[in-house]
Every structure is written in C-alpha cells, then in structure tokens.
Amino acid sequence: MVYLFLADGFEIVEAMAPYDMLTRAGIPVTTVGVGTKMPASSSGVKVQADCTDENFVLPEDAQMVVLPGGMPGTNHLRRSPVVKAALEQVCQRELYAAAICAAPWVLDEAGLLDGKKATMYPTMHQHMEHGTYTGQPVEVDGKIITGRAAGCAVLFGLELVRQLAGAEAADKVKEMIYPNW
C-alpha cells in the first residue's frame, strides 16, 4: 500500500499523476489529508482524501510514503507531526519514500537524504542540506525516489511503479498512456 499525503496547497499534477500511474499498475493508494479531509491544491482544486491525519499512524501494510510538492503544501507537510512520524516509520521499517518538486525538502529535514542523491525544483535546492542535488528529472537512491517538478510527474509516477512492481509493470502503464517519448 502507498500512502499519499495531501496538504492544502499541494501541486495537483504532482499528486494525481503518480496516483494514476500507481493505480493503473494495480498498486493500492490511500490518500491522507493533512489537517483536512478536503485539501485544496495550489490551483484551488479540492480533493477528497481517503482519510485524515487525525489519529493516523502509518499502517503495517505500508510500502511507500509519497509527498507531492506545491506551496504552501510543502510547508504544511514540513510542519505536520503526522508526516514526521510517518517518515520516522519509513526509516525504521526501511520503506520507500518518494517526494517531488519542493517536497524533497521534507525528506531532507527528516534525515532521509543523508548521503543520498536527490532532485527537486531547481530554485528550492538550496534547502537541501543533507542530500546531493542532481537536477535530474527523477532520481533514485536506494529506497528514496525524488522528482524535479510537475513536468516530471508522469516519469516520477512510472518510477514509483517500477520500484514497487518492476520494470514490466511500469512499461505496461507507459504503453497505456501513449507518451510522446
């Protein structure tokens, strides 16, 4: 199971493109609203989360935590004790952690990027204190997957599928969406 955290001000493409890629591959995703059941994206689109962060504890079935970027969504994720606790569980249980755009900042602050290569939105990389910024569209270092920005959200989502279900599953999803590349 993948747990996708959505906070007011999240980037819709960075959340929904990976969600779509994962579910097309048959990987279950649960959305967790941070502070609300109906978080609004940075463009004002409201999404009904599957659950809220109230009393949320990362379940035993978790394989991956995904954090979309966007502002002020990333700042809400950074300040959330529930997100921090989930990332602590990611470390303790050696799960996958994925973040895109500004959200790798949350992983960095949680210590998940220590000694790791990572990418993020180019003007945000000054916030990366522990990882090594690469600027690549998608970066994978162990169980840490990072994406540069909204324009890389489909590639990022396909990489999440590749990590959880293998190259064949990712290739099948890619064929379904008929990309131009």
Short mmCIF file of C-alpha atoms in Angstrom, two decimals:
data_model
loop_
_atom_site.label_atom_id
_atom_site.label_comp_id
_atom_site.label_asym_id
_atom_site.label_seq_id
_atom_site.Cartn_x
_atom_site.Cartn_y
_atom_site.Cartn_z
CA MET A 1 0.00 0.00 0.00
CA VAL A 2 1.14 3.50 -0.85
CA TYR A 3 0.21 6.43 1.39
CA LEU A 4 0.00 9.78 -0.42
CA PHE A 5 -0.15 12.82 1.87
CA LEU A 6 -2.12 15.84 0.65
CA ALA A 7 -1.95 19.20 2.41
CA ASP A 8 -3.65 22.46 1.43
CA GLY A 9 -1.57 23.99 -1.36
CA PHE A 10 -0.32 20.72 -2.87
CA GLU A 11 0.54 20.63 -6.58
CA ILE A 12 -2.31 18.72 -8.25
CA VAL A 13 -0.23 17.21 -11.08
CA GLU A 14 2.48 16.04 -8.68
CA ALA A 15 -0.13 14.20 -6.62
CA MET A 16 -2.57 12.90 -9.21
CA ALA A 17 -0.15 11.77 -11.96
CA PRO A 18 1.72 9.40 -9.59
CA TYR A 19 -1.62 8.33 -8.08
CA ASP A 20 -2.86 7.48 -11.59
CA MET A 21 0.30 5.59 -12.59
CA LEU A 22 0.26 3.54 -9.38
CA THR A 23 -3.42 2.63 -9.59
CA ARG A 24 -3.13 1.71 -13.28
CA ALA A 25 -0.49 -0.79 -12.17
CA GLY A 26 -2.89 -2.22 -9.59
CA ILE A 27 -0.98 -0.77 -6.64
CA PRO A 28 -3.39 0.45 -3.96
CA VAL A 29 -3.03 4.07 -2.85
CA THR A 30 -4.57 5.71 0.20
CA THR A 31 -4.69 9.49 0.29
CA VAL A 32 -4.19 11.12 3.68
CA GLY A 33 -5.50 14.66 4.13
CA VAL A 34 -3.19 16.71 6.33
CA GLY A 35 -5.40 18.84 8.55
CA THR A 36 -8.50 18.31 6.42
CA LYS A 37 -10.49 15.66 4.57
CA MET A 38 -10.79 18.02 1.53
CA PRO A 39 -7.36 19.55 0.87
CA ALA A 40 -7.25 22.20 -1.85
CA SER A 41 -4.47 22.14 -4.41
CA SER A 42 -2.36 25.22 -5.13
CA SER A 43 -4.72 25.87 -8.08
CA GLY A 44 -7.83 25.55 -5.89
CA VAL A 45 -8.93 22.04 -6.90
CA LYS A 46 -10.30 20.23 -3.86
CA VAL A 47 -9.69 16.52 -3.47
CA GLN A 48 -11.49 14.30 -1.00
CA ALA A 49 -8.84 12.33 0.85
CA ASP A 50 -9.49 8.73 1.87
CA CYS A 51 -8.72 9.62 5.48
CA THR A 52 -7.34 12.48 7.53
CA ASP A 53 -4.21 12.67 9.63
CA GLU A 54 -6.28 12.77 12.82
CA ASN A 55 -5.07 9.78 14.85
CA PHE A 56 -3.26 8.50 11.74
CA VAL A 57 -0.43 6.03 12.27
CA LEU A 58 1.35 4.57 9.25
CA PRO A 59 -0.20 1.08 8.89
CA GLU A 60 1.77 -2.14 8.75
CA ASP A 61 0.80 -2.64 5.09
CA ALA A 62 2.72 0.49 4.05
CA GLN A 63 5.33 0.04 1.35
CA MET A 64 5.82 3.68 0.42
CA VAL A 65 5.04 7.23 1.50
CA VAL A 66 4.62 9.84 -1.26
CA LEU A 67 4.80 13.60 -0.79
CA PRO A 68 3.76 15.94 -3.61
CA GLY A 69 5.23 19.44 -3.72
CA GLY A 70 3.49 22.74 -4.21
CA MET A 71 3.30 25.76 -1.97
CA PRO A 72 2.21 26.20 0.68
CA GLY A 73 1.53 22.44 0.70
CA THR A 74 5.18 21.55 1.24
CA ASN A 75 5.36 23.84 4.25
CA HIS A 76 2.26 22.18 5.72
CA LEU A 77 3.90 18.76 5.22
CA ARG A 78 7.11 20.04 6.87
CA ARG A 79 5.17 21.18 9.95
CA SER A 80 2.96 18.09 10.28
CA PRO A 81 3.80 15.85 13.25
CA VAL A 82 1.93 13.03 11.49
CA VAL A 83 4.11 13.31 8.36
CA LYS A 84 7.21 13.42 10.57
CA ALA A 85 6.05 10.30 12.42
CA ALA A 86 5.31 8.51 9.13
CA LEU A 87 8.82 9.34 7.86
CA GLU A 88 10.30 8.02 11.11
CA GLN A 89 8.45 4.77 10.40
CA VAL A 90 9.81 4.80 6.83
CA CYS A 91 13.33 4.90 8.30
CA GLN A 92 12.72 2.29 10.99
CA ARG A 93 10.95 -0.15 8.66
CA GLU A 94 13.15 0.57 5.61
CA LEU A 95 10.20 1.53 3.40
CA TYR A 96 10.23 3.61 0.23
CA ALA A 97 9.94 7.39 0.50
CA ALA A 98 9.11 9.48 -2.55
CA ALA A 99 8.81 13.24 -2.95
CA ILE A 100 8.63 15.63 -5.88
CA CYS A 101 9.27 19.33 -6.55
CA ALA A 102 9.66 21.17 -3.22
CA ALA A 103 8.72 18.14 -1.09
CA PRO A 104 12.19 16.52 -1.05
CA TRP A 105 12.88 19.33 1.45
CA VAL A 106 10.64 17.40 3.87
CA LEU A 107 12.68 14.23 3.32
CA ASP A 108 15.90 16.18 3.82
CA GLU A 109 14.72 17.68 7.12
CA ALA A 110 13.69 14.20 8.28
CA GLY A 111 17.21 12.89 7.62
CA LEU A 112 16.21 10.60 4.74
CA LEU A 113 18.52 12.29 2.23
CA ASP A 114 21.69 11.91 4.32
CA GLY A 115 24.35 10.74 1.87
CA LYS A 116 21.77 10.30 -0.91
CA LYS A 117 21.46 11.73 -4.41
CA ALA A 118 18.19 13.59 -4.90
CA THR A 119 16.49 16.06 -7.17
CA MET A 120 13.91 18.77 -6.58
CA TYR A 121 12.59 22.00 -8.03
CA PRO A 122 15.70 23.88 -9.17
CA THR A 123 15.12 27.06 -7.14
CA MET A 124 14.46 25.01 -4.00
CA HIS A 125 17.68 23.01 -3.92
CA GLN A 126 19.33 25.48 -1.52
CA HIS A 127 17.07 23.91 1.13
CA MET A 128 18.73 20.53 0.60
CA GLU A 129 21.31 20.39 3.38
CA HIS A 130 21.99 16.65 3.61
CA GLY A 131 21.47 15.19 0.15
CA THR A 132 23.39 15.74 -3.07
CA TYR A 133 21.29 17.69 -5.58
CA THR A 134 21.46 16.28 -9.13
CA GLY A 135 18.83 18.26 -11.06
CA GLN A 136 17.71 15.10 -12.89
CA PRO A 137 14.03 14.67 -13.81
CA VAL A 138 13.82 11.66 -11.45
CA GLU A 139 16.45 10.35 -9.06
CA VAL A 140 16.51 7.00 -7.28
CA ASP A 141 18.99 6.29 -4.50
CA GLY A 142 18.16 3.13 -2.61
CA LYS A 143 14.59 3.43 -1.40
CA ILE A 144 14.46 7.20 -1.89
CA ILE A 145 12.77 8.44 -5.08
CA THR A 146 12.67 12.14 -5.89
CA GLY A 147 11.27 14.11 -8.80
CA ARG A 148 12.17 17.56 -10.09
CA ALA A 149 8.80 19.23 -10.77
CA ALA A 150 5.26 18.96 -12.15
CA GLY A 151 6.61 18.46 -15.68
CA CYS A 152 8.25 15.24 -14.48
CA ALA A 153 5.24 13.91 -12.56
CA VAL A 154 4.41 11.10 -15.01
CA LEU A 155 8.05 9.95 -15.12
CA PHE A 156 8.11 10.12 -11.34
CA GLY A 157 4.90 8.06 -11.12
CA LEU A 158 6.25 5.47 -13.55
CA GLU A 159 9.40 5.16 -11.41
CA LEU A 160 7.27 4.55 -8.33
CA VAL A 161 5.58 1.71 -10.21
CA ARG A 162 8.98 0.37 -11.34
CA GLN A 163 10.28 0.32 -7.78
CA LEU A 164 7.21 -1.40 -6.31
CA ALA A 165 6.11 -3.70 -9.14
CA GLY A 166 9.04 -3.98 -11.55
CA ALA A 167 10.03 -2.77 -15.00
CA GLU A 168 7.41 -4.84 -16.82
CA ALA A 169 4.57 -3.26 -14.83
CA ALA A 170 5.97 0.24 -15.42
CA ASP A 171 6.32 -0.47 -19.15
CA LYS A 172 2.69 -1.68 -19.31
CA VAL A 173 1.46 1.53 -17.69
CA LYS A 174 3.63 3.58 -20.03
CA GLU A 175 2.06 1.79 -23.02
CA MET A 176 -1.42 2.56 -21.65
CA ILE A 177 -0.84 6.31 -21.58
CA TYR A 178 0.80 6.65 -25.03
CA PRO A 179 3.52 9.11 -24.08
CA ASN A 180 5.32 11.17 -26.71
CA TRP A 181 8.69 9.85 -25.54
#
